[in-house]
Coordinates of C-alpha atoms in Angstrom, one line a residue:
X23 CA 0.0 0.0 0.0
X24 CA 1.4 3.4 -1.0
X25 CA 1.8 6.2 1.6
X26 CA -0.9 8.3 0.0
X27 CA -3.4 5.5 0.0
X28 CA -2.5 4.6 3.6
X29 CA -3.0 8.3 4.7
X30 CA -6.4 8.4 2.9
X31 CA -7.6 5.2 4.5
X32 CA -6.4 6.3 7.9
X33 CA -8.0 9.7 7.8
X34 CA -11.2 8.3 6.5
X35 CA -11.5 5.7 9.3
X36 CA -14.5 6.9 11.4
X37 CA -12.8 6.3 14.7
X38 CA -9.9 8.6 13.6
X39 CA -12.5 11.3 12.8
X40 CA -14.2 10.8 16.2
X41 CA -10.8 11.1 17.9
X42 CA -9.9 14.2 16.0
X43 CA -13.3 15.7 16.9
X44 CA -12.7 14.8 20.5
X45 CA -9.2 16.4 20.4
X46 CA -10.7 19.7 18.9
X47 CA -13.5 19.8 21.4
X48 CA -11.1 19.1 24.3
X49 CA -8.7 21.8 23.2
X50 CA -11.3 24.5 22.8
X51 CA -11.5 26.4 26.0
X52 CA -8.5 24.7 27.7
X53 CA -7.0 28.1 28.2
X54 CA -9.8 29.0 30.5
X55 CA -8.5 31.2 33.3
X56 CA -4.9 31.2 32.0
X57 CA -2.4 32.6 32.4
X58 CA -2.6 32.8 36.1
X59 CA -1.2 31.2 39.2
X60 CA -4.3 29.2 40.1
X61 CA -6.7 29.2 37.2
X62 CA -10.5 29.3 37.6
X63 CA -11.1 25.5 37.8
X64 CA -11.7 23.8 41.1
X65 CA -9.6 20.9 42.4
X66 CA -6.8 21.3 39.9
X67 CA -3.2 20.3 40.3
X68 CA -1.4 23.7 39.8
X69 CA 2.2 23.5 38.6
X70 CA 3.7 24.6 41.9
X71 CA 2.4 21.4 43.5
X72 CA 4.2 19.2 40.9
X73 CA 7.3 21.4 41.3
X74 CA 7.3 21.0 45.1
X75 CA 7.0 17.2 44.7
X76 CA 9.9 17.1 42.2
X77 CA 12.0 19.1 44.7
X78 CA 11.6 16.5 47.4
X79 CA 11.5 13.5 45.0
X80 CA 7.9 13.0 46.1
X81 CA 9.4 11.8 49.5
X82 CA 10.1 13.3 52.9
X83 CA 6.4 13.3 53.9
X84 CA 5.2 14.8 50.6
X85 CA 1.5 14.3 50.0
X86 CA -1.5 16.0 48.4
X87 CA -5.2 15.3 48.0
X88 CA -4.6 13.0 45.1
X89 CA -2.3 9.9 44.9
X90 CA 1.2 10.5 43.4
X91 CA 1.1 8.7 40.1
X92 CA -0.4 11.4 38.0
X93 CA 2.1 13.9 39.5
X94 CA 4.8 11.5 38.3
X95 CA 3.4 11.6 34.8
X96 CA 3.1 15.4 34.9
X97 CA 6.6 15.7 36.2
X98 CA 8.0 14.2 33.0
X99 CA 6.9 17.3 31.2
X100 CA 8.8 19.5 33.6
X101 CA 12.3 18.0 32.9
X102 CA 13.5 20.7 30.5
X103 CA 12.2 23.5 32.6
X104 CA 13.6 22.0 35.8
X105 CA 17.1 21.7 34.3
X106 CA 17.0 25.3 33.0
X107 CA 15.7 26.5 36.3
X108 CA 18.5 24.8 38.2
X109 CA 21.0 26.4 35.8
X110 CA 19.4 29.8 36.6
X111 CA 18.5 30.3 33.0
X112 CA 14.8 30.8 33.7
X113 CA 12.5 31.4 36.6
X114 CA 9.8 28.8 37.0
X115 CA 7.5 31.2 38.8
X116 CA 7.7 33.8 36.0
X117 CA 4.1 34.0 34.7
X118 CA 5.0 33.1 31.2
X119 CA 6.9 30.0 32.2
X120 CA 4.4 29.0 34.9
X121 CA 1.4 29.6 32.6
X122 CA 3.1 27.5 29.8
X123 CA 3.5 24.6 32.2
X124 CA -0.1 25.0 33.3
X125 CA -1.1 24.8 29.7
X126 CA 1.1 21.7 29.1
X127 CA -0.4 19.9 32.1
X128 CA -3.9 20.6 30.8
X129 CA -2.9 19.2 27.4
X130 CA -2.0 15.9 29.1
X131 CA -5.6 15.7 30.2
X132 CA -6.7 16.6 26.7
X133 CA -4.8 13.7 25.3
X134 CA -6.0 11.3 28.0
X135 CA -9.5 12.3 27.2
X136 CA -9.0 11.4 23.6
X137 CA -7.4 8.2 24.7
X138 CA -10.4 7.3 26.8
X139 CA -12.7 7.8 23.8
X140 CA -10.5 5.5 21.8
X141 CA -10.5 2.9 24.5
X142 CA -14.3 3.0 24.8
X143 CA -14.3 2.2 21.0
X144 CA -11.9 -0.7 21.6
X145 CA -14.2 -2.1 24.3
X146 CA -17.1 -1.8 21.9
X147 CA -15.2 -3.7 19.2
X148 CA -14.6 -6.5 21.7
X149 CA -18.3 -7.1 22.5
X150 CA -20.1 -6.0 19.4
X151 CA -19.9 -4.5 15.9
X152 CA -17.8 -1.6 14.6
X153 CA -20.9 0.5 14.3
X154 CA -21.8 -0.1 17.9
X155 CA -18.3 0.8 19.0
X156 CA -18.2 4.0 17.0
X157 CA -21.5 5.2 18.4
X158 CA -20.3 4.4 21.9
X159 CA -17.1 6.4 21.4
X160 CA -19.0 9.3 20.0
X161 CA -21.5 9.2 22.9
X162 CA -18.7 9.4 25.4
X163 CA -16.7 12.0 23.5
X164 CA -19.7 14.5 23.5
X165 CA -20.5 14.3 27.2
X166 CA -20.2 17.6 29.0
X167 CA -18.3 16.0 31.9
X168 CA -15.8 14.4 29.4
X169 CA -15.3 17.7 27.7
X170 CA -14.9 19.7 31.0
X171 CA -12.5 17.4 32.8
X172 CA -10.5 16.8 29.7
X173 CA -9.5 20.5 29.8
X174 CA -8.3 20.8 33.3
X175 CA -5.4 19.4 35.4
X176 CA -7.1 17.0 37.8
X177 CA -7.0 13.2 37.8
X178 CA -10.6 12.5 36.9
X179 CA -10.0 11.9 33.1
X180 CA -6.6 10.3 33.7
X181 CA -8.0 7.6 36.1
X182 CA -10.9 7.0 33.8
X183 CA -8.4 6.5 30.9
X184 CA -6.7 3.8 33.0
X185 CA -10.1 2.3 34.0
X186 CA -11.2 2.1 30.3
X187 CA -7.9 0.2 29.6
X188 CA -8.7 -2.2 32.5
X189 CA -12.3 -2.6 31.2
X190 CA -10.9 -3.6 27.8
X191 CA -8.8 -6.3 29.6
X192 CA -11.8 -7.3 31.7
X193 CA -13.8 -8.0 28.6
X194 CA -11.0 -10.0 27.1
X195 CA -10.8 -12.0 30.3
X196 CA -14.5 -12.9 30.1
X197 CA -14.0 -14.1 26.6
X198 CA -10.8 -16.2 26.9
X199 CA -9.4 -16.1 30.4
X200 CA -5.8 -15.7 29.2
X201 CA -3.0 -14.9 31.7
X202 CA -1.8 -11.8 29.8
X203 CA -5.2 -10.3 30.1
X204 CA -5.3 -10.9 33.8
X205 CA -1.9 -9.2 34.1
X206 CA -3.0 -6.3 31.9
X207 CA -6.2 -5.9 34.0
X208 CA -4.2 -5.9 37.3
X209 CA -1.7 -3.4 36.0
X210 CA -4.3 -1.0 34.6
X211 CA -6.4 -1.3 37.7
X212 CA -3.5 -0.5 40.0
X213 CA -2.5 2.5 37.8
X214 CA -6.1 3.8 38.0
X215 CA -6.3 3.5 41.8
X216 CA -2.9 5.1 42.1
X217 CA -4.1 8.0 39.9
X218 CA -7.3 8.7 42.0
X219 CA -8.1 6.7 45.1
X220 CA -11.8 6.4 44.4
X221 CA -11.1 4.1 41.5
X222 CA -10.8 1.2 44.1
X223 CA -14.6 1.0 44.1
X224 CA -14.6 -0.1 40.5
X225 CA -12.6 -3.2 41.3
X226 CA -13.7 -4.6 44.7
X227 CA -16.7 -6.7 43.4
X228 CA -15.2 -6.9 39.9
X229 CA -12.2 -8.8 41.2
X230 CA -14.5 -11.2 43.1
X231 CA -16.6 -11.7 40.0
X232 CA -13.6 -12.6 37.9
X233 CA -12.6 -15.2 40.5
X234 CA -16.1 -16.7 40.3
X235 CA -16.1 -16.6 36.5
X236 CA -12.7 -18.2 36.2
X237 CA -13.8 -21.0 38.6
X238 CA -17.0 -21.5 36.5
X239 CA -14.9 -21.5 33.3
X240 CA -12.4 -24.1 34.6
X241 CA -15.1 -26.3 36.0
X242 CA -16.7 -26.7 32.6
X243 CA -13.5 -28.3 31.2
X244 CA -12.0 -29.8 34.4
X245 CA -14.3 -31.4 36.8
X246 CA -11.6 -31.8 39.4
X247 CA -10.9 -28.0 39.5
X248 CA -11.4 -27.0 43.2
X249 CA -11.2 -23.7 45.2
X250 CA -7.6 -24.7 46.1
X251 CA -6.8 -25.0 42.4
X252 CA -8.2 -21.5 41.9
X253 CA -5.9 -20.0 44.5
X254 CA -2.9 -21.8 43.0
X255 CA -3.9 -20.8 39.5
X256 CA -1.1 -18.5 38.2
X257 CA -3.8 -16.3 36.6
X258 CA -4.7 -15.4 40.1
X259 CA -1.5 -15.1 42.1
X260 CA 0.7 -13.5 39.4
X261 CA -1.7 -10.6 38.7
X262 CA -2.2 -10.2 42.5
X263 CA 1.6 -10.1 43.2
X264 CA 2.1 -7.7 40.2
X265 CA -0.7 -5.4 41.4
X266 CA 0.6 -5.3 45.0
X267 CA 4.2 -4.7 43.9
X268 CA 3.2 -1.9 41.6
X269 CA 1.1 -0.3 44.3
X270 CA 4.1 -0.2 46.6
X271 CA 6.2 1.4 43.9
X272 CA 3.6 3.9 42.6
X273 CA 2.7 5.0 46.1
X274 CA 6.4 5.3 47.0
X275 CA 5.8 3.4 50.2
X276 CA 9.4 2.5 50.8
X277 CA 10.6 6.2 50.8
X278 CA 7.4 8.1 51.7
X279 CA 5.5 6.1 54.1
X280 CA 4.7 9.1 56.3
X281 CA 3.3 11.0 53.2
X282 CA 1.1 8.0 52.4
X283 CA -0.3 8.0 55.9
X284 CA -1.0 11.7 55.7
X285 CA -2.8 11.2 52.4
X286 CA -5.0 8.5 54.0
X287 CA -5.8 10.8 56.9
X288 CA -6.9 13.5 54.5
X289 CA -9.1 11.0 52.6
X290 CA -10.9 9.7 55.6
X291 CA -11.1 13.2 57.2
X292 CA -11.7 16.6 55.5
X293 CA -11.1 15.2 52.0
X294 CA -14.3 13.2 52.2
X295 CA -16.4 15.2 54.7
X296 CA -15.1 13.0 57.5
X297 CA -16.2 9.7 55.9
X298 CA -13.6 7.7 57.7
X299 CA -16.0 6.4 60.3
X300 CA -17.8 4.6 57.5
X301 CA -20.9 2.7 58.6
X302 CA -21.0 4.3 62.0
X303 CA -21.8 7.7 60.4
X304 CA -25.3 9.0 61.3
X305 CA -25.9 9.6 57.6
X306 CA -26.0 5.8 57.0
X307 CA -29.7 5.5 57.1
X308 CA -32.3 4.6 54.5
X309 CA -33.3 8.2 53.8
X310 CA -29.8 9.3 53.1
X311 CA -29.3 6.4 50.8
X312 CA -32.4 7.3 48.9
X313 CA -31.1 10.9 48.7
X314 CA -27.8 9.5 47.3
X315 CA -29.6 7.5 44.7
X316 CA -31.7 10.5 43.7
X317 CA -28.6 12.7 43.4
X318 CA -26.7 10.0 41.5
X319 CA -29.6 9.7 38.9
X320 CA -29.8 13.4 38.7
X321 CA -26.0 13.7 38.0
X322 CA -26.2 10.9 35.5
X323 CA -29.1 12.6 33.6
X324 CA -27.1 15.8 33.5
X325 CA -23.9 14.0 32.4
X326 CA -25.5 12.0 29.6
X327 CA -28.2 14.3 28.5
X328 CA -31.8 13.0 28.0
X329 CA -31.3 11.7 24.4
X330 CA -28.2 9.6 25.2
X331 CA -29.9 8.5 28.5
X332 CA -32.8 7.1 26.4
X333 CA -30.4 5.2 24.2
X334 CA -28.7 3.8 27.3
X335 CA -32.0 2.6 28.6
X336 CA -32.9 1.0 25.3
X337 CA -29.5 -0.7 25.1
X338 CA -29.8 -2.0 28.6
X339 CA -33.3 -3.3 27.8
X340 CA -32.1 -5.1 24.7
X341 CA -29.2 -6.8 26.6
X342 CA -31.6 -7.9 29.4
X343 CA -34.2 -9.3 27.0
X344 CA -31.8 -10.9 24.5
X345 CA -28.9 -12.3 26.6
X346 CA -30.3 -15.8 26.7
X347 CA -30.6 -15.9 22.9
X348 CA -27.6 -13.8 22.0
X349 CA -24.5 -14.8 24.0
X350 CA -22.6 -11.5 23.5
X351 CA -25.2 -9.7 25.6
X352 CA -24.1 -11.7 28.7
X353 CA -20.8 -9.8 28.5
X354 CA -22.8 -6.5 28.0
X355 CA -24.5 -7.3 31.3
X356 CA -21.3 -8.2 33.0
X357 CA -20.1 -4.7 32.2
X358 CA -22.5 -3.6 35.0
X359 CA -20.4 -5.4 37.6
X360 CA -17.8 -2.5 37.9
X361 CA -20.7 -0.1 37.9
X362 CA -22.4 -1.9 40.8
X363 CA -19.1 -2.3 42.6
X364 CA -18.4 1.4 42.3
X365 CA -21.8 2.4 43.7
X366 CA -21.8 -0.1 46.5
X367 CA -18.2 0.1 47.7
X368 CA -17.5 3.8 47.0
X369 CA -20.6 6.0 46.6
X370 CA -22.6 4.2 49.2
X371 CA -19.7 4.5 51.7
X372 CA -19.2 8.3 51.3
X373 CA -22.9 9.0 50.9
X374 CA -22.6 11.7 48.3
X375 CA -22.1 12.1 44.6
X376 CA -20.7 14.5 42.1
X377 CA -21.1 14.6 38.3
X378 CA -17.3 13.9 37.9
X379 CA -17.6 10.8 40.1
X380 CA -19.9 9.3 37.4
X381 CA -17.4 9.5 34.5
X382 CA -16.4 5.8 34.7
X383 CA -20.1 4.8 34.9
X384 CA -20.7 7.0 31.8
X385 CA -17.9 5.3 29.9
X386 CA -19.6 1.9 30.6
X387 CA -23.1 3.1 29.8
X388 CA -21.9 4.7 26.5
X389 CA -21.4 1.1 25.3
X390 CA -25.1 0.4 25.8
X391 CA -26.0 3.6 23.9
X392 CA -23.8 2.5 21.0
X393 CA -25.4 -0.9 20.9
X394 CA -28.9 0.7 20.9
X395 CA -27.9 2.8 17.8
X396 CA -26.6 -0.3 16.1
X397 CA -29.7 -2.4 16.8
X398 CA -32.0 0.4 15.6
X399 CA -30.2 0.7 12.3
X400 CA -30.7 -3.1 11.8
X401 CA -34.4 -2.7 11.8
X402 CA -35.8 -3.4 8.3
X403 CA -38.5 -0.7 8.4
X404 CA -38.4 3.1 8.5
X405 CA -34.6 3.1 8.3
X406 CA -34.5 6.7 6.9
X407 CA -36.5 7.9 9.9
X408 CA -34.3 6.1 12.3
X409 CA -31.2 7.5 10.7
X410 CA -32.7 11.0 10.9
X411 CA -33.5 10.5 14.6
X412 CA -30.0 9.2 15.5
X413 CA -28.5 12.1 13.5
X414 CA -30.6 14.6 15.5
X415 CA -29.7 12.9 18.8
X416 CA -26.0 13.3 18.2
X417 CA -26.4 16.8 16.8
X418 CA -28.2 17.7 20.0
X419 CA -25.5 15.9 22.0
X420 CA -22.8 17.9 20.2
X421 CA -24.4 21.2 21.1
X422 CA -25.3 20.0 24.6
X423 CA -21.7 18.9 25.4
X424 CA -19.9 21.7 23.7
X425 CA -22.0 24.2 25.7
X426 CA -19.1 23.8 28.2
X427 CA -16.8 25.2 25.5
X428 CA -18.9 28.3 24.8
X429 CA -19.3 29.0 28.6
X430 CA -15.6 28.8 29.1
X431 CA -14.5 30.7 26.0
X432 CA -17.1 33.5 26.8
X433 CA -16.6 33.6 30.6
X434 CA -17.8 37.0 31.8
X435 CA -14.6 37.5 33.8
X436 CA -12.7 38.1 30.5
X437 CA -15.1 41.0 29.8
X438 CA -14.7 42.3 33.3
X439 CA -10.9 42.3 33.0
X440 CA -11.1 44.2 29.7
X441 CA -13.4 46.7 31.2
X442 CA -11.2 47.3 34.3
X443 CA -8.1 47.7 32.2
X444 CA -9.9 50.2 29.9
X445 CA -11.6 52.1 32.7
X446 CA -9.2 52.0 35.7
X447 CA -6.1 54.3 35.8
X448 CA -2.8 52.9 37.1
X449 CA -2.4 52.8 40.8
X450 CA -6.1 52.4 41.3
X451 CA -7.0 50.9 44.6
X452 CA -9.1 47.7 43.9
X453 CA -10.0 44.9 46.2
X454 CA -12.0 41.7 45.7
X455 CA -14.4 39.6 47.7
X456 CA -14.2 35.8 47.6
X457 CA -11.3 33.7 46.5
X458 CA -8.9 34.5 43.7
X459 CA -10.2 31.4 41.8
X460 CA -13.6 33.1 41.6
X461 CA -12.5 36.5 40.6
X462 CA -11.0 38.2 37.5
X463 CA -7.3 37.4 37.3
X464 CA -4.9 39.9 39.0
X465 CA -2.1 38.7 36.7
X466 CA -3.6 40.4 33.7
X467 CA -4.8 43.6 35.3
X468 CA -2.6 46.5 34.6
X469 CA -3.0 48.0 38.1
X470 CA -1.6 44.8 39.7
X471 CA -2.7 42.8 42.7
X472 CA -6.3 42.7 43.9
X473 CA -6.2 42.0 47.7
X474 CA -9.2 40.1 49.2
X475 CA -11.6 41.9 51.6
X476 CA -12.8 40.1 54.7
X477 CA -15.4 42.3 56.4
X478 CA -17.0 45.7 56.7
X479 CA -14.4 47.0 59.0
X480 CA -11.7 46.4 56.4
X481 CA -13.7 48.3 53.8
X482 CA -14.1 51.3 56.2
X483 CA -10.4 51.2 57.1
X484 CA -8.9 50.8 53.7
X485 CA -11.6 52.4 51.5
X486 CA -10.6 50.9 48.1
X487 CA -11.7 52.8 45.1
X488 CA -13.4 49.7 43.6
X489 CA -14.7 46.4 45.0
X490 CA -15.0 43.4 42.7
X491 CA -17.1 40.3 43.4
X492 CA -18.9 37.6 41.4
X493 CA -22.0 35.4 41.8
X494 CA -19.8 32.7 43.1
X495 CA -19.2 34.5 46.3
X496 CA -22.1 36.7 47.5
X497 CA -24.7 36.8 50.3
X498 CA -26.5 33.7 48.8
X499 CA -23.5 31.6 49.8
X500 CA -24.1 32.0 53.5
X501 CA -26.7 30.3 55.6
X502 CA -26.0 32.3 58.7
X503 CA -25.0 35.8 59.6
X504 CA -21.2 36.2 59.2
X505 CA -19.0 39.3 58.7
X506 CA -18.7 38.5 55.0
X507 CA -22.5 38.1 54.6
X508 CA -23.0 41.4 56.4
X509 CA -20.5 43.0 54.0
X510 CA -22.5 41.8 50.9
X511 CA -25.8 42.9 52.4
X512 CA -24.5 46.4 53.0
X513 CA -22.8 46.7 49.7
X514 CA -25.8 45.6 47.7
X515 CA -28.0 48.0 49.7
X516 CA -25.5 50.8 49.0
X517 CA -25.0 51.4 52.7
X518 CA -21.2 51.7 52.4
X519 CA -21.0 54.7 50.0
X520 CA -20.4 52.3 47.1
X521 CA -22.5 52.1 44.0
X522 CA -22.6 49.5 41.2
X523 CA -20.8 50.6 38.1
X524 CA -20.5 47.3 36.3
X525 CA -22.6 44.1 36.3
X526 CA -22.3 41.6 33.6
X527 CA -22.8 37.9 32.7
X528 CA -22.1 36.9 29.2
X529 CA -24.6 35.1 27.0
X530 CA -22.8 32.4 25.2
X531 CA -23.4 31.4 21.6
X532 CA -25.3 28.4 22.8
X533 CA -25.9 26.8 26.2
X534 CA -28.2 23.7 26.5
X535 CA -27.0 22.9 30.0
X536 CA -29.3 23.3 32.9
X537 CA -26.9 24.2 35.7
X538 CA -28.0 24.6 39.3
X539 CA -27.1 27.9 40.8
X540 CA -24.2 28.2 43.2
X541 CA -25.8 28.8 46.6
X542 CA -25.4 27.8 50.2
X543 CA -26.6 24.5 51.5
X544 CA -26.5 23.0 54.9
X545 CA -24.8 19.7 54.0
X546 CA -21.8 20.1 51.7
X547 CA -22.2 16.4 50.6
X548 CA -25.0 17.6 48.4
X549 CA -23.2 20.5 46.9
X550 CA -23.5 20.8 43.1
X551 CA -20.6 20.1 40.8
X552 CA -18.2 22.5 39.1
X553 CA -20.2 23.6 36.0
X554 CA -21.9 26.4 37.9
X555 CA -18.5 27.9 38.5
X556 CA -18.1 28.8 34.9
X557 CA -19.2 32.2 33.6
X558 CA -20.3 33.8 36.8
X559 CA -21.9 37.3 36.9
X560 CA -19.3 39.9 37.8
X561 CA -20.3 43.0 39.8
X562 CA -18.0 46.0 40.4
X563 CA -18.7 48.7 43.0
X564 CA -17.1 52.2 43.0
X565 CA -16.7 54.3 46.0
X566 CA -18.9 57.4 45.9
X567 CA -17.0 60.7 46.0
X568 CA -17.1 62.5 49.3
X569 CA -20.0 64.9 49.6
X570 CA -19.2 68.5 49.5
X571 CA -19.6 70.3 52.8
X572 CA -22.4 73.0 52.7

């Protein structure tokens, strides 16, 4: 085959087209909140945290809210900058250098998002037709949660990438029970857990199910196969030893045991709303579990969108009704084992959910959506109508998911920054209310830093010319009276000699997402996700000139 013909066939392959589309959608908006020291996204891994880890070789008690493996991966991109910094040829904390590394780290998530889409396709190919796999990959690529978390530096998309790889091995195990697939599954599962701890929930019951299925498989061909034979089977002990060994290495237990313990203390304490007491928590009652189920279904509906959710329900129904006649649907149903394991051993333990927590579940359910599309296209009647409906579903899903992009690209804080730079003279006294992550970026404002106000007394003492706040931090964020709430109330009622001079929230080109407002709630376990932190309304107050004496 000539190079030209190979290039044409490669570029015309539908999965390549889907991956390129995924790449473009993931890249669009990945500069959101950059350049800056902290960005606008919540729960990111800023470059300084990776840098600090490199400085101590991820030892000496080093720890963070996430396991170390993704930090190792990110640190590989720092090698040239680290060397140049040690040679005093550049300053890592210079905004241009720091912002560039922030962008590079986000691009790692972009690529792993595309990789996850491709792995969903490969899983689909293992259990069904190419058409089914393509529709599954496209479904997952267009989800708003996939698009959002593929743009920022946190381990949600990376651990889902490794989970999808382990899911591919899981499917292959169910088909052939080969040693290499067990080893691949153990390695990918360990990497996933060492990328984000909550991934463990995907494997607790799944591992037990694989033990049962191997025992059943061997009993069919060897009547003398016993539970002892299962334990001594190298397909069991070799992957187990491999997984445990890699866990020790990836967690750096030999050289950073104290850091590992600190990380565990964080996970079972403030990192999970003190979920370490597990079943003894007062929240472990039937009402709270119903609330969890309701919240999970709500997040799942938001993540998938109604059309894809309908396809998932149809695909699940087909698998349930047809698995006795069509053997491949047994494997489809076995894909629900990791989903059940995750819900039972993770979500039901911490008793709360987030849209990002459901990313691995969405990856699995996308396979059912793909199968539904494939089966619909096999119907002999009304094929044109069915094709039209499927086309409309994915057109809607494109605009639904890419609403994330339009919200990020047209975030109102960009307009506020432009207005301030155009309107404020140099050396203007400007202060903000909230956290720097919620406010316009000080780094791009010509008048420099924007200190944070804490209470009314500070306003009266320092009397800044302008006060900047957003809808992410206002009086609706407080359930009880606090100094900051009192500050907001008096500002909005113009009781502090400040008047509104700027109030703006951009209207993106399109936005099909129904996003709950960012308001105060009594129990943080039921806080909304991160989508309502995009494109907040910005309000700027100006101090009234002193009144002339009579």
